[in-house]
């Protein structure tokens, strides 16, 4: 069983900061890409940031310059440092990880989600 657990969500005023963390655990053979998605009310889930195992990063244009994604390969964790938060950043943030549980099988796993609310 593979489990992703997020933490760090909450309520913050516009212009403030939050740091989200996610830890993967279970029967993990290897962890490839890790990242964060978010879903605002009435909208589809969208990619926020991704960091492959090779270390390169990619961000949604709306968060570039404000969010920073990082990972610890030894601990199978991924963090998202969010700065200069805007009300438009409000939503449920989901951790994801592309994980191989065996030699041949890879599958994207999702966390339960953590609520981020940015007040004006």
XYZ file of N, CA and C in Angstrom:
360
model
N 0.826 -1.183 0.000
C 0.000 0.000 0.000
C 0.874 1.251 0.000
N 0.532 2.210 -0.871
C 1.219 3.486 -0.949
C 0.293 4.565 -0.433
N 0.834 5.451 0.358
C 0.051 6.526 0.939
C 0.799 7.838 0.816
N 0.085 8.890 0.412
C 0.616 10.240 0.374
C -0.176 11.080 1.357
N 0.517 11.754 2.241
C -0.126 12.553 3.273
C 0.375 13.983 3.187
N -0.558 14.930 3.003
C -0.218 16.342 2.928
C -0.419 17.014 4.281
N 0.275 18.111 4.461
C 0.103 18.937 5.640
C 0.486 20.372 5.295
N 0.045 21.303 6.111
C 0.456 22.689 5.955
C -0.598 23.639 5.427
N -1.744 23.127 5.023
C -2.788 23.999 4.533
C -3.394 24.825 5.652
N -4.155 25.830 5.266
C -4.793 26.672 6.256
C -5.328 27.943 5.658
N -5.652 28.865 6.534
C -6.188 30.166 6.159
C -5.104 31.217 6.304
N -4.937 32.017 5.272
C -3.912 33.047 5.284
C -4.430 34.275 4.543
N -3.965 35.433 4.961
C -4.334 36.662 4.280
C -3.556 36.825 2.982
N -4.142 37.554 2.053
C -3.450 37.847 0.807
C -2.094 38.474 1.092
N -1.099 38.017 0.365
C 0.260 38.471 0.578
C 1.055 37.614 1.535
N 0.391 36.709 2.221
C 1.053 35.843 3.173
C 1.671 34.628 2.526
N 2.175 33.741 3.375
C 2.879 32.552 2.909
C 2.388 31.307 3.621
N 2.493 30.193 2.933
C 2.236 28.876 3.490
C 3.230 27.898 2.897
N 3.540 26.872 3.664
C 4.403 25.811 3.182
C 3.667 24.488 3.298
N 3.459 23.845 2.165
C 2.818 22.545 2.125
C 3.877 21.450 2.073
N 3.594 20.356 2.751
C 4.497 19.221 2.751
C 3.725 17.957 2.425
N 4.403 17.012 1.809
C 3.793 15.745 1.453
C 4.823 14.647 1.627
N 4.412 13.572 2.262
C 5.283 12.431 2.476
C 4.665 11.180 1.874
N 5.439 10.474 1.098
C 5.012 9.212 0.517
C 5.577 8.062 1.327
N 4.750 7.076 1.568
C 5.195 5.917 2.327
C 4.487 4.675 1.817
N 4.998 3.528 2.194
C 4.404 2.265 1.805
C 5.362 1.405 1.011
N 4.790 0.543 0.205
C 5.575 -0.403 -0.588
C 6.081 0.272 -1.858
N 7.111 1.068 -1.703
C 7.644 1.875 -2.790
C 8.919 1.260 -3.325
N 8.921 1.008 -4.623
C 10.132 0.562 -5.290
C 10.963 1.762 -5.726
N 10.318 2.738 -6.332
C 10.979 3.968 -6.712
C 9.942 5.069 -6.875
N 10.379 6.303 -6.668
C 9.534 7.473 -6.845
C 10.087 8.294 -7.998
N 9.261 8.529 -8.994
C 9.699 9.320 -10.131
C 9.266 10.776 -9.928
N 8.381 11.285 -10.747
C 7.965 12.670 -10.590
C 7.111 12.854 -9.336
N 7.230 14.008 -8.723
C 6.368 14.411 -7.624
C 5.877 15.820 -7.927
N 4.729 16.162 -7.401
C 4.218 17.487 -7.685
C 2.979 17.827 -6.893
N 2.431 18.963 -7.250
C 1.237 19.483 -6.602
C 0.217 19.926 -7.631
N -1.024 19.574 -7.407
C -2.159 20.056 -8.166
C -3.081 20.813 -7.219
N -3.969 21.587 -7.796
C -4.971 22.249 -6.985
C -6.292 22.296 -7.741
N -7.360 22.425 -6.984
C -8.685 22.501 -7.561
C -9.498 23.550 -6.813
N -9.863 24.588 -7.533
C -10.711 25.624 -6.984
C -12.171 25.237 -7.178
N -13.069 25.783 -6.371
C -14.488 25.469 -6.524
C -14.990 25.757 -7.932
N -15.650 24.789 -8.523
C -16.201 24.957 -9.851
C -15.208 24.847 -10.985
N -13.969 24.521 -10.682
C -12.940 24.418 -11.708
C -12.312 23.030 -11.707
N -11.664 22.720 -12.821
C -10.972 21.446 -12.938
C -9.641 21.488 -12.188
N -9.190 20.313 -11.804
C -7.895 20.210 -11.155
C -6.794 20.611 -12.135
N -5.852 21.412 -11.670
C -4.787 21.901 -12.522
C -3.429 21.677 -11.878
N -2.439 21.522 -12.730
C -1.072 21.356 -12.253
C -0.551 22.681 -11.722
N 0.053 22.633 -10.549
C 0.676 23.799 -9.953
C 2.183 23.767 -10.154
N 2.799 22.657 -9.804
C 4.241 22.522 -9.919
C 4.606 21.053 -9.952
N 5.683 20.746 -10.644
C 6.149 19.370 -10.732
C 7.667 19.357 -10.654
N 8.204 18.324 -10.027
C 9.649 18.162 -9.940
C 9.977 16.695 -10.192
N 10.518 16.392 -11.369
C 10.909 15.013 -11.664
C 12.082 14.574 -10.803
N 12.357 13.292 -10.854
C 13.460 12.767 -10.061
C 14.794 13.360 -10.479
N 14.889 13.802 -11.736
C 16.117 14.395 -12.234
C 16.410 15.773 -11.684
N 15.423 16.419 -11.081
C 15.656 17.679 -10.411
C 15.125 18.922 -11.096
N 14.761 18.840 -12.364
C 14.203 20.006 -13.038
C 12.803 20.278 -12.511
N 12.369 21.517 -12.662
C 11.065 21.911 -12.152
C 10.257 22.616 -13.225
N 8.957 22.601 -13.044
C 8.057 23.310 -13.928
C 6.900 23.835 -13.097
N 6.420 25.011 -13.450
C 5.366 25.670 -12.705
C 4.281 26.174 -13.627
N 3.081 26.237 -13.096
C 2.031 26.953 -13.789
C 2.419 28.422 -13.889
N 2.068 29.052 -14.993
C 2.447 30.445 -15.192
C 1.913 31.351 -14.086
N 0.777 31.012 -13.544
C 0.156 31.855 -12.538
C 0.904 31.867 -11.207
N 1.802 30.904 -10.992
C 2.506 30.833 -9.718
C 4.001 31.041 -9.857
N 4.492 31.187 -11.065
C 5.924 31.379 -11.269
C 6.407 32.630 -10.543
N 7.519 32.480 -9.865
C 8.079 33.580 -9.105
C 7.547 33.686 -7.697
N 6.471 32.962 -7.388
C 5.871 33.009 -6.060
C 5.966 31.676 -5.325
N 5.878 30.576 -6.058
C 5.907 29.239 -5.461
C 7.229 28.565 -5.773
N 7.685 27.748 -4.850
C 8.894 26.967 -5.044
C 8.640 25.529 -4.614
N 8.925 24.596 -5.504
C 8.762 23.186 -5.188
C 10.132 22.572 -4.933
N 10.196 21.667 -3.971
C 11.435 20.982 -3.655
C 11.113 19.573 -3.179
N 12.108 18.710 -3.202
C 11.892 17.340 -2.761
C 13.124 16.801 -2.060
N 12.891 15.810 -1.234
C 13.948 15.083 -0.561
C 13.818 13.636 -0.999
N 14.723 13.205 -1.846
C 14.632 11.862 -2.400
C 14.846 10.774 -1.349
N 15.633 11.073 -0.339
C 15.890 10.092 0.697
C 14.662 9.847 1.559
N 13.872 10.891 1.779
C 12.704 10.786 2.638
C 11.406 10.629 1.862
N 11.470 10.708 0.534
C 10.275 10.638 -0.315
C 9.256 11.708 0.074
N 9.741 12.920 0.189
C 8.875 14.042 0.510
C 8.986 15.115 -0.556
N 7.943 15.910 -0.687
C 7.929 17.047 -1.587
C 7.243 18.200 -0.871
N 7.817 19.384 -1.004
C 7.293 20.576 -0.364
C 6.912 21.609 -1.412
N 6.012 22.476 -1.038
C 5.635 23.605 -1.879
C 5.617 24.844 -1.006
N 6.604 25.707 -1.203
C 6.653 26.977 -0.504
C 5.877 28.002 -1.312
N 4.831 28.543 -0.736
C 3.960 29.483 -1.411
C 4.116 30.853 -0.770
N 4.459 31.832 -1.575
C 4.642 33.198 -1.123
C 3.725 34.133 -1.903
N 3.520 35.315 -1.357
C 2.690 36.332 -2.008
C 1.367 35.745 -2.470
N 0.712 35.050 -1.574
C -0.520 34.348 -1.920
C -1.626 35.325 -2.299
N -2.426 34.899 -3.250
C -3.544 35.674 -3.754
C -4.846 34.915 -3.512
N -5.966 35.621 -3.450
C -7.246 34.918 -3.311
C -7.465 33.876 -4.407
N -6.931 34.111 -5.590
C -7.069 33.169 -6.684
C -6.337 31.854 -6.429
N -5.461 31.826 -5.443
C -4.758 30.598 -5.087
C -5.594 29.672 -4.216
N -6.740 30.130 -3.788
C -7.604 29.339 -2.923
C -8.045 28.056 -3.612
N -8.001 26.965 -2.889
C -8.446 25.693 -3.413
C -7.921 24.543 -2.575
N -8.255 23.359 -2.998
C -7.729 22.155 -2.368
C -6.479 21.742 -3.113
N -5.394 21.611 -2.397
C -4.113 21.249 -2.987
C -3.848 19.767 -2.769
N -3.516 19.089 -3.855
C -3.290 17.655 -3.827
C -1.851 17.328 -4.176
N -1.242 16.554 -3.345
C 0.071 16.014 -3.651
C -0.082 14.822 -4.590
N 0.835 14.694 -5.524
C 0.852 13.496 -6.349
C 2.278 13.004 -6.525
N 2.390 11.731 -6.800
C 3.693 11.137 -7.041
C 3.542 9.968 -7.992
N 4.421 9.917 -8.971
C 4.483 8.782 -9.878
C 5.403 7.755 -9.241
N 4.810 6.656 -8.818
C 5.513 5.689 -7.995
C 5.464 4.306 -8.623
N 6.607 3.650 -8.628
C 6.685 2.253 -9.017
C 6.676 1.406 -7.758
N 5.732 0.486 -7.684
C 5.672 -0.435 -6.559
C 6.336 -1.765 -6.875
N 6.751 -1.918 -8.116
C 7.469 -3.091 -8.577
C 8.383 -2.701 -9.714
N 9.003 -3.674 -10.322
C 9.969 -3.393 -11.377
C 9.331 -2.817 -12.637
N 8.081 -3.167 -12.927
C 7.454 -2.805 -14.196
C 6.278 -1.850 -14.075
N 5.741 -1.672 -12.905
C 4.481 -0.967 -12.743
C 4.676 0.400 -12.116
N 4.210 1.432 -12.823
C 4.211 2.799 -12.319
C 2.796 3.346 -12.363
N 2.457 4.123 -11.365
C 1.108 4.647 -11.274
C 1.117 5.942 -10.484
N 0.296 6.921 -10.898
C 0.227 8.160 -10.116
C -0.635 8.000 -8.874
N -0.098 8.371 -7.747
C -0.816 8.326 -6.488
C -1.138 9.738 -6.021
N -2.230 9.862 -5.311
C -2.728 11.160 -4.867
C -2.915 11.198 -3.364
N -2.647 12.355 -2.790
C -2.956 12.573 -1.395
C -4.415 12.904 -1.212
N -4.820 13.039 0.035
C -6.209 13.347 0.357
C -6.581 14.785 0.039
N -5.602 15.658 -0.036
C -5.842 17.062 -0.296
C -5.811 17.875 0.982
N -5.336 19.091 0.864
C -5.313 20.013 1.992
C -5.839 21.366 1.525
N -6.714 21.947 2.316
C -7.382 23.190 1.937
C -6.470 24.380 2.161
N -6.380 25.223 1.148
C -5.689 26.505 1.244
C -6.704 27.595 0.944
N -6.887 28.490 1.885
C -7.824 29.587 1.718
C -7.084 30.901 1.912
N -7.142 31.751 0.903
C -6.482 33.048 0.941
C -7.557 34.122 0.977
N -7.590 34.874 2.043
C -8.586 35.918 2.210
C -8.070 37.238 1.656
N -8.985 38.067 1.184
C -8.629 39.359 0.624
C -8.444 40.396 1.713
